[in-house]
Short mmCIF file of C-alpha atoms and ligand atoms in Angstrom, two decimals:
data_model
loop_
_atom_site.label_atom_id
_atom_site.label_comp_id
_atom_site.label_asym_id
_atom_site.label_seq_id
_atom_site.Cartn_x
_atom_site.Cartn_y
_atom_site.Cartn_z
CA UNK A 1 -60.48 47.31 44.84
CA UNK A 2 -63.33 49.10 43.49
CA UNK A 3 -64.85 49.41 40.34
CA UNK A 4 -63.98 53.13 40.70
CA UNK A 5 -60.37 52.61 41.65
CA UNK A 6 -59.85 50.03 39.04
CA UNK A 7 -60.79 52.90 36.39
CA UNK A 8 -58.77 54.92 37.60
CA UNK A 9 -55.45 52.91 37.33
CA UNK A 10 -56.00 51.87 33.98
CA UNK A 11 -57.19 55.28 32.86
CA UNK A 12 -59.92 54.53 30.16
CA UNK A 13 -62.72 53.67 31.98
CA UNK A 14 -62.11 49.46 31.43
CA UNK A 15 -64.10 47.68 34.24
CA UNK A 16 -61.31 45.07 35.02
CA UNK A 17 -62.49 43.74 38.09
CA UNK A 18 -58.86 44.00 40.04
CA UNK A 19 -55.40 44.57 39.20
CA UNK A 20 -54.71 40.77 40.90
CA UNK A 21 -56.78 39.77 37.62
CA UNK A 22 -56.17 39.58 33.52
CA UNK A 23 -58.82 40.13 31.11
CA UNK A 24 -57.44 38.22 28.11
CA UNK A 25 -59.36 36.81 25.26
CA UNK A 26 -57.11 34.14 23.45
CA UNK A 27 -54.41 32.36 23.78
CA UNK A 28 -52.62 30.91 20.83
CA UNK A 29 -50.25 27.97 21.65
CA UNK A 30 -47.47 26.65 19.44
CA UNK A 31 -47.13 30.10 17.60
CA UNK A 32 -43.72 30.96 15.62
CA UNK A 33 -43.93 34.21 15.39
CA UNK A 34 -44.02 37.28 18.14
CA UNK A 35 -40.85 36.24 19.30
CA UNK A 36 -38.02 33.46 19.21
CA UNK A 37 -38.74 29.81 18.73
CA UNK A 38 -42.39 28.07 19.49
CA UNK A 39 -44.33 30.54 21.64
CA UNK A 40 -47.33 30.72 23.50
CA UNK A 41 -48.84 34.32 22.51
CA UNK A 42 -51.45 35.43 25.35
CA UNK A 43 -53.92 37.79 24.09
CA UNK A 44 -54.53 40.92 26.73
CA UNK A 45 -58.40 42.18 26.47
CA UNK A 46 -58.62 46.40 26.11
CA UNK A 47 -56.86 48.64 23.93
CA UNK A 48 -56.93 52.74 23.61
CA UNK A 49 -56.06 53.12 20.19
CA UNK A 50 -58.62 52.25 16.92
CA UNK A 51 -56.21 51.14 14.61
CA UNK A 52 -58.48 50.78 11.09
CA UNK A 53 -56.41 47.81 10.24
CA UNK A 54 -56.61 46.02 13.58
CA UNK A 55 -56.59 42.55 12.70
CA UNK A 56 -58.12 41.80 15.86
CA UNK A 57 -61.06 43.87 16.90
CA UNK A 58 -62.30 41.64 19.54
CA UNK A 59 -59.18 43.45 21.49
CA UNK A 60 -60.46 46.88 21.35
CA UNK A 61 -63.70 46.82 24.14
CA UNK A 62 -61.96 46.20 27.75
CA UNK A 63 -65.29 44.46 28.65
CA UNK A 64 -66.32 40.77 28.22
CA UNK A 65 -68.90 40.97 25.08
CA UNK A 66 -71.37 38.28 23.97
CA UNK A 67 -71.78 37.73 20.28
CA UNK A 68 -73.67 35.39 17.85
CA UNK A 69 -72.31 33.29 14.91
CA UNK A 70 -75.12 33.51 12.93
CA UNK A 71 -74.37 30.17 11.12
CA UNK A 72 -74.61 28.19 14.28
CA UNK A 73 -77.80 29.49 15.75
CA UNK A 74 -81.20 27.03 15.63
CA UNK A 75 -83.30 29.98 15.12
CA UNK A 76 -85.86 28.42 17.94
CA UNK A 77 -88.61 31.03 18.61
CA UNK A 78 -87.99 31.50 22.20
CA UNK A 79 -83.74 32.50 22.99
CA UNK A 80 -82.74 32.73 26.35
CA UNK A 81 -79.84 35.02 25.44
CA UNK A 82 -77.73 33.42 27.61
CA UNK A 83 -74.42 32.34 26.59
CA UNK A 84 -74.46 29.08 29.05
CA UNK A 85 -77.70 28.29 27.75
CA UNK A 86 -76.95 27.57 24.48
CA UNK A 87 -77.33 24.24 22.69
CA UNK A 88 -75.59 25.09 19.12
CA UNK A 89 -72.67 27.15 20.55
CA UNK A 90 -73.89 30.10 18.65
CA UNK A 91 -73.53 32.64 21.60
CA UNK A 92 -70.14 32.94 22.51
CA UNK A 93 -68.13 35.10 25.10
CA UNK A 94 -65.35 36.62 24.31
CA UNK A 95 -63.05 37.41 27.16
CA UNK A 96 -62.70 35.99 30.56
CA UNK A 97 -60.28 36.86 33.41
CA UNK A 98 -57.93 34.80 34.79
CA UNK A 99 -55.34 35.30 37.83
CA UNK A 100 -51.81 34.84 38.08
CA UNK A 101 -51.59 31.55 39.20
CA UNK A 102 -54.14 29.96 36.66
CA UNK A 103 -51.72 32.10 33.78
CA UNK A 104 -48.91 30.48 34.91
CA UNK A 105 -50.82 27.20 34.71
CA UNK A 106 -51.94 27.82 31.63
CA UNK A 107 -48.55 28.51 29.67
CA UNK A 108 -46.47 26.23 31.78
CA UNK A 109 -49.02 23.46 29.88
CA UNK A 110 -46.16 24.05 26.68
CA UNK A 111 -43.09 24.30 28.76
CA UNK A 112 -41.59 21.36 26.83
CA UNK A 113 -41.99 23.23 23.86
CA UNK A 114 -40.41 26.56 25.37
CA UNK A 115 -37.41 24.36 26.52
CA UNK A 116 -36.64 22.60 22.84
CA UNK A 117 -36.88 25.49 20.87
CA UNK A 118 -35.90 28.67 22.86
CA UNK A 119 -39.14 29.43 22.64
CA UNK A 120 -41.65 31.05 25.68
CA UNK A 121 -44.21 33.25 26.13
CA UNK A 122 -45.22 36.86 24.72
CA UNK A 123 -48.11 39.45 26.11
CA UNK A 124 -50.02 40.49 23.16
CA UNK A 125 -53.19 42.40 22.30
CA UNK A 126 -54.84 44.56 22.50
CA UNK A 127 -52.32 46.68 24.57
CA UNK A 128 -50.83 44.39 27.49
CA UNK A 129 -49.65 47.75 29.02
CA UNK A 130 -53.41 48.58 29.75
CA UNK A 131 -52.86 46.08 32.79
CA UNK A 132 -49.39 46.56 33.00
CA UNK A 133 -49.09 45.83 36.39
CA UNK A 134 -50.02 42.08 36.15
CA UNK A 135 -48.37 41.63 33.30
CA UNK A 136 -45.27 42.36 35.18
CA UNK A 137 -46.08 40.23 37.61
CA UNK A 138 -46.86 37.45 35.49
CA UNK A 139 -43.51 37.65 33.69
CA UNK A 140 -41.55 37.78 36.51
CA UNK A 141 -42.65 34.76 37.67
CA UNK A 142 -42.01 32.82 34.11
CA UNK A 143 -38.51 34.58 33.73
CA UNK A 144 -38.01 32.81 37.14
CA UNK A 145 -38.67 29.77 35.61
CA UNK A 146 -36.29 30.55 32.99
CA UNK A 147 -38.65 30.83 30.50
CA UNK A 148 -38.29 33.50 27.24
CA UNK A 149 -40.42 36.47 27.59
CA UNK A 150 -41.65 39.03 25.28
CA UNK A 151 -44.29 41.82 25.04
CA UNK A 152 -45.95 43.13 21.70
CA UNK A 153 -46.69 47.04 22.10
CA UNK A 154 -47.54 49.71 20.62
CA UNK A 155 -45.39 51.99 23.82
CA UNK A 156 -47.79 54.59 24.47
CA UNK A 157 -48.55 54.82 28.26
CA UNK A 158 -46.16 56.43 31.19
CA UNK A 159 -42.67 55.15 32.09
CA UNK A 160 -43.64 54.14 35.19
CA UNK A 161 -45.95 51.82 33.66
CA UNK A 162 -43.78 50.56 30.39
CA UNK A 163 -40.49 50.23 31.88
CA UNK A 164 -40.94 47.75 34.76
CA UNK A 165 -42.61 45.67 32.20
CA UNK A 166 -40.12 45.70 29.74
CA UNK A 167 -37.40 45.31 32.32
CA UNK A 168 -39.34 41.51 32.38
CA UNK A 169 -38.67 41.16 28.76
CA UNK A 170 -36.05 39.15 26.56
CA UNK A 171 -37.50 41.01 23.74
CA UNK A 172 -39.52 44.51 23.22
CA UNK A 173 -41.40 44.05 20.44
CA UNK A 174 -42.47 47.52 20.11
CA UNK A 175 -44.61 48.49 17.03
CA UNK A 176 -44.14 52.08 15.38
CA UNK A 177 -47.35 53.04 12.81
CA UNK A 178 -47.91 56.32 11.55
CA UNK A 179 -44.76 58.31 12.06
CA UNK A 180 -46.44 62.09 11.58
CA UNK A 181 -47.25 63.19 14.93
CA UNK A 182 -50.71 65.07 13.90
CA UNK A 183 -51.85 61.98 12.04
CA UNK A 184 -51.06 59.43 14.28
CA UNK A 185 -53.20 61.43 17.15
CA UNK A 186 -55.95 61.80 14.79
CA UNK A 187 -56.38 58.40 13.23
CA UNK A 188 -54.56 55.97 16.31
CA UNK A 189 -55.07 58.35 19.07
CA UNK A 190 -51.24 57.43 19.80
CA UNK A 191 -48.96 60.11 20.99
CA UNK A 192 -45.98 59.81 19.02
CA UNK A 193 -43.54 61.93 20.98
CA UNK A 194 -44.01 59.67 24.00
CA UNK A 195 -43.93 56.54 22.00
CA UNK A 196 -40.33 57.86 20.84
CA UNK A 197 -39.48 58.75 24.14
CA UNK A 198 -39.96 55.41 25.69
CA UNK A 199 -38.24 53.33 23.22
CA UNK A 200 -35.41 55.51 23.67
CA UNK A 201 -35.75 54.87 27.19
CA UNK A 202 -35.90 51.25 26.56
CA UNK A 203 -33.01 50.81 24.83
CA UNK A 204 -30.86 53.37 27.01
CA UNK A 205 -31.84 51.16 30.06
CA UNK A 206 -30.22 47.92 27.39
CA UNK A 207 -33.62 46.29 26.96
CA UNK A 208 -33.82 44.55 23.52
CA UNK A 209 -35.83 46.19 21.22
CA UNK A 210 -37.59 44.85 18.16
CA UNK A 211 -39.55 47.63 16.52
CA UNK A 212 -42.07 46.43 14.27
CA UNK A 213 -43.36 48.08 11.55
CA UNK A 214 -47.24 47.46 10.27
CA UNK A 215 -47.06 47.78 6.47
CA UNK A 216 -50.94 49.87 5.68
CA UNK A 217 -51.36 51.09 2.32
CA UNK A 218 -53.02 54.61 2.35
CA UNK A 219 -51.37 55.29 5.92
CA UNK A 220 -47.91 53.53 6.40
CA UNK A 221 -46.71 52.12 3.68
CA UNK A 222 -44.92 55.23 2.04
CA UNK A 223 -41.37 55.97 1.07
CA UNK A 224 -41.69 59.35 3.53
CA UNK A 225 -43.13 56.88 6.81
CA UNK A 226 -40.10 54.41 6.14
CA UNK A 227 -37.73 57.41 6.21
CA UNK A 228 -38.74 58.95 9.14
CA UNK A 229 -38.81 55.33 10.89
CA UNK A 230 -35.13 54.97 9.73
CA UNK A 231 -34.15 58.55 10.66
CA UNK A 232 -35.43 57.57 14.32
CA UNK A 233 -34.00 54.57 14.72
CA UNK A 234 -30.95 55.16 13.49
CA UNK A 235 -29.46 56.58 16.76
CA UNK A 236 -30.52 53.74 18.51
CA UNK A 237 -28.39 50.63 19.10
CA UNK A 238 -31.19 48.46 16.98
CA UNK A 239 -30.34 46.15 14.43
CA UNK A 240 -33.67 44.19 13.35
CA UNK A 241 -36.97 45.56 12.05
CA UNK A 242 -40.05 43.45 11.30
CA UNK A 243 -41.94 44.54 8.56
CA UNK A 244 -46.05 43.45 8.87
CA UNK A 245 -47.77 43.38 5.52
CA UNK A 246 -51.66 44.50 5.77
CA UNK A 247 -54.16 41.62 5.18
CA UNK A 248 -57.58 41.46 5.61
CA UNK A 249 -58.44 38.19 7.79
CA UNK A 250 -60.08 40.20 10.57
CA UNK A 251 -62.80 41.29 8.36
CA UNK A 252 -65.19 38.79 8.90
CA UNK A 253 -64.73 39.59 12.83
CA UNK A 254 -65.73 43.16 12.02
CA UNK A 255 -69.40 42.24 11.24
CA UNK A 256 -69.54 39.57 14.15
CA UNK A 257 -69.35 42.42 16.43
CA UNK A 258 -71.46 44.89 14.10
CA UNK A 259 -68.48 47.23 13.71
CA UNK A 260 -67.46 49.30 10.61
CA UNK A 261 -64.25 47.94 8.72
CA UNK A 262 -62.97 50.79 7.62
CA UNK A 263 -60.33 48.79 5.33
CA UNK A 264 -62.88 47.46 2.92
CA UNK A 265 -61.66 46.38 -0.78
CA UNK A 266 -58.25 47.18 0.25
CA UNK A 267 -56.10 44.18 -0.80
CA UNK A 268 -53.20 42.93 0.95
CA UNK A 269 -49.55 44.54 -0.75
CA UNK A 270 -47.67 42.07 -3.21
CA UNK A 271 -44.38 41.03 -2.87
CA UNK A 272 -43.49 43.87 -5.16
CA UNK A 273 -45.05 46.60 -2.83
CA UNK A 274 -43.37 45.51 0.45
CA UNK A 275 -39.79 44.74 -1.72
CA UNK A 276 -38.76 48.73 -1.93
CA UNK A 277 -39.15 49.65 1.83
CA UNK A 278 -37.49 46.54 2.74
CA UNK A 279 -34.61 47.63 0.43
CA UNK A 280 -34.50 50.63 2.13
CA UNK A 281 -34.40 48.94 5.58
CA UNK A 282 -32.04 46.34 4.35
CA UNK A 283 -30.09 49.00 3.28
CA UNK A 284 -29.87 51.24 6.38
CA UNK A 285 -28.31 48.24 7.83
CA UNK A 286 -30.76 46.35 9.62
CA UNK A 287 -31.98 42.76 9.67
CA UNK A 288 -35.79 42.04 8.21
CA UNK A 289 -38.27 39.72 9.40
CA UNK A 290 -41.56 40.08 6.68
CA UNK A 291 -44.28 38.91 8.76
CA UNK A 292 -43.01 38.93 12.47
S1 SF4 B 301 -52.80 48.98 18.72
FE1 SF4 B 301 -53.03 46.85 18.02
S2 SF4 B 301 -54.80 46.03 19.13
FE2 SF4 B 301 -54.85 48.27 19.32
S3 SF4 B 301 -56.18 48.93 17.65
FE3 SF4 B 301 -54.07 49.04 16.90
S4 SF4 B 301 -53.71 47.06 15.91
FE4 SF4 B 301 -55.54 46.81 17.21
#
């Protein structure tokens, strides 16, 4: 495929080389969240929204990007820029491709762990549904293998990309942010009607949905968000929420890659921030998961 073509198909003008090839940037073994028991969480590389809270702003650029950790580097007067080249491990490269069958590898390395705890594997991000068409791949092969799948998403592309995907899944995790629709277009670039659409989709088609809610103070974490959250969902044949408390631990990743953190001296909520919207959650009838 072309460069060209592969723009094209994933619409935002990421240069991933071919849709037979991932651009991830971590993976995370023995995780216990993002899904049930120990997990292997896979990191997908690209994402179209600029969340100001993103934890993980390595995520956002679809390309591979080379950075310095300042700390590390030998200051020598002559630097060959080159990532292979250097001694103190100061350059590093964040993001790599990888193909289906060296994925498969890869996770199948904790299989032991998948099969004594329920556990398995979920597509994270950035948004996995940027390359949506390996990822389906990828977990159709696992779920042949009997292995637990999941996606993390935040929903917002076409059906025809999101539900073949999902139909892979043994859990949705789909996040919903900023429930006004003029807001969430400004500050996510996320358009909320669609993102409502296709989790009504999801579940209509009896795909397990976990809708997970990031807790932001200044953009999310109001009284008036939660209702309109509960007021959407409450149609829906849903019955647990995760609630995800703001924190700051991407902040030192911000200035790695010389970008703006747009969340600065904003502490993480308290237990007694997050405890009245989970009342009102609890309340509505739904189990809570604080912290995913
Ligand atoms: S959708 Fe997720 S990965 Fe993308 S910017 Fe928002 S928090 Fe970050």
């Amino acid at each position: 495929m072309t460069l060209s073509a592969a723009r094209r198909i994933n619409c935002k003008c990421i240069d991933y080389p071919t849709d037979e090839t991932a651009r991830i940037f971590n993976i995370q073994r023995y995780s216990l969240n993002d899904g049930q028991g120990i997990r292997t969480v896979i990191f997908f590389k690209g994402c179209p929204h600029r969340c100001p809270w993103c934890a993980n702003p390595e995520s956002i650029s679809g390309s591979i990007e080379t950075v310095r950790r300042e700390k590390k580097c030998l200051h020598r007067a002559v630097c060959l820029n080159d990532v292979d080249e250097c001694p103190s491990g100061a350059l590093a490269r964040i993001g790599r491709d990888v193909t289906l069958d060296g994925l498969e590898k890869e996770a199948l390395k904790d299989d032991i762990f998948f099969r004594s705890s329920s556990g398995g594997v979920t597509l994270s991000g950035g948004e996995v549904l940027m390359q949506a068409e390996f990822a389906t791949r990828f977990l159709a092969r696992l779920r042949r293998l009997g292995i637990n799948t999941a996606i993390e998403t935040a929903g917002d592309a076409s059906a025809a990309r999101l539900l073949p995907l999902a139909r892979q899944c043994d859990d949705v995790l789909f996040d919903l942010k900023i429930m006004d629709e003029k807001q969430s277009k400004e500050v996510l670039h996320i358009n909320l009607p669609r993102v409502l659409k296709n989790m009504r989709l999801l579940v209509a088609n009896g795909i397990h949905v976990i809708p997970r809610i990031p807790l932001i103070p200044g953009y999310t974490m109001t009284r008036e968000n939660m209702c309109r959250v509960l007021d959407v969902l409450a149609p829906l044949a849903i019955d647990e929420l995760h609630l995800l408390p703001f924190h700051p631990y991407g902040e030192p990743k911000y200035s790695l890659l010389d970008r703006p953190w747009q969340m600065k001296g904003i502490p993480a909520p308290d237990e007694s921030d997050i405890a009245p919207l989970r009342l009102m959650a609890e309340s509505a009838g739904y189990r809570i998961k604080v912290g995913g």
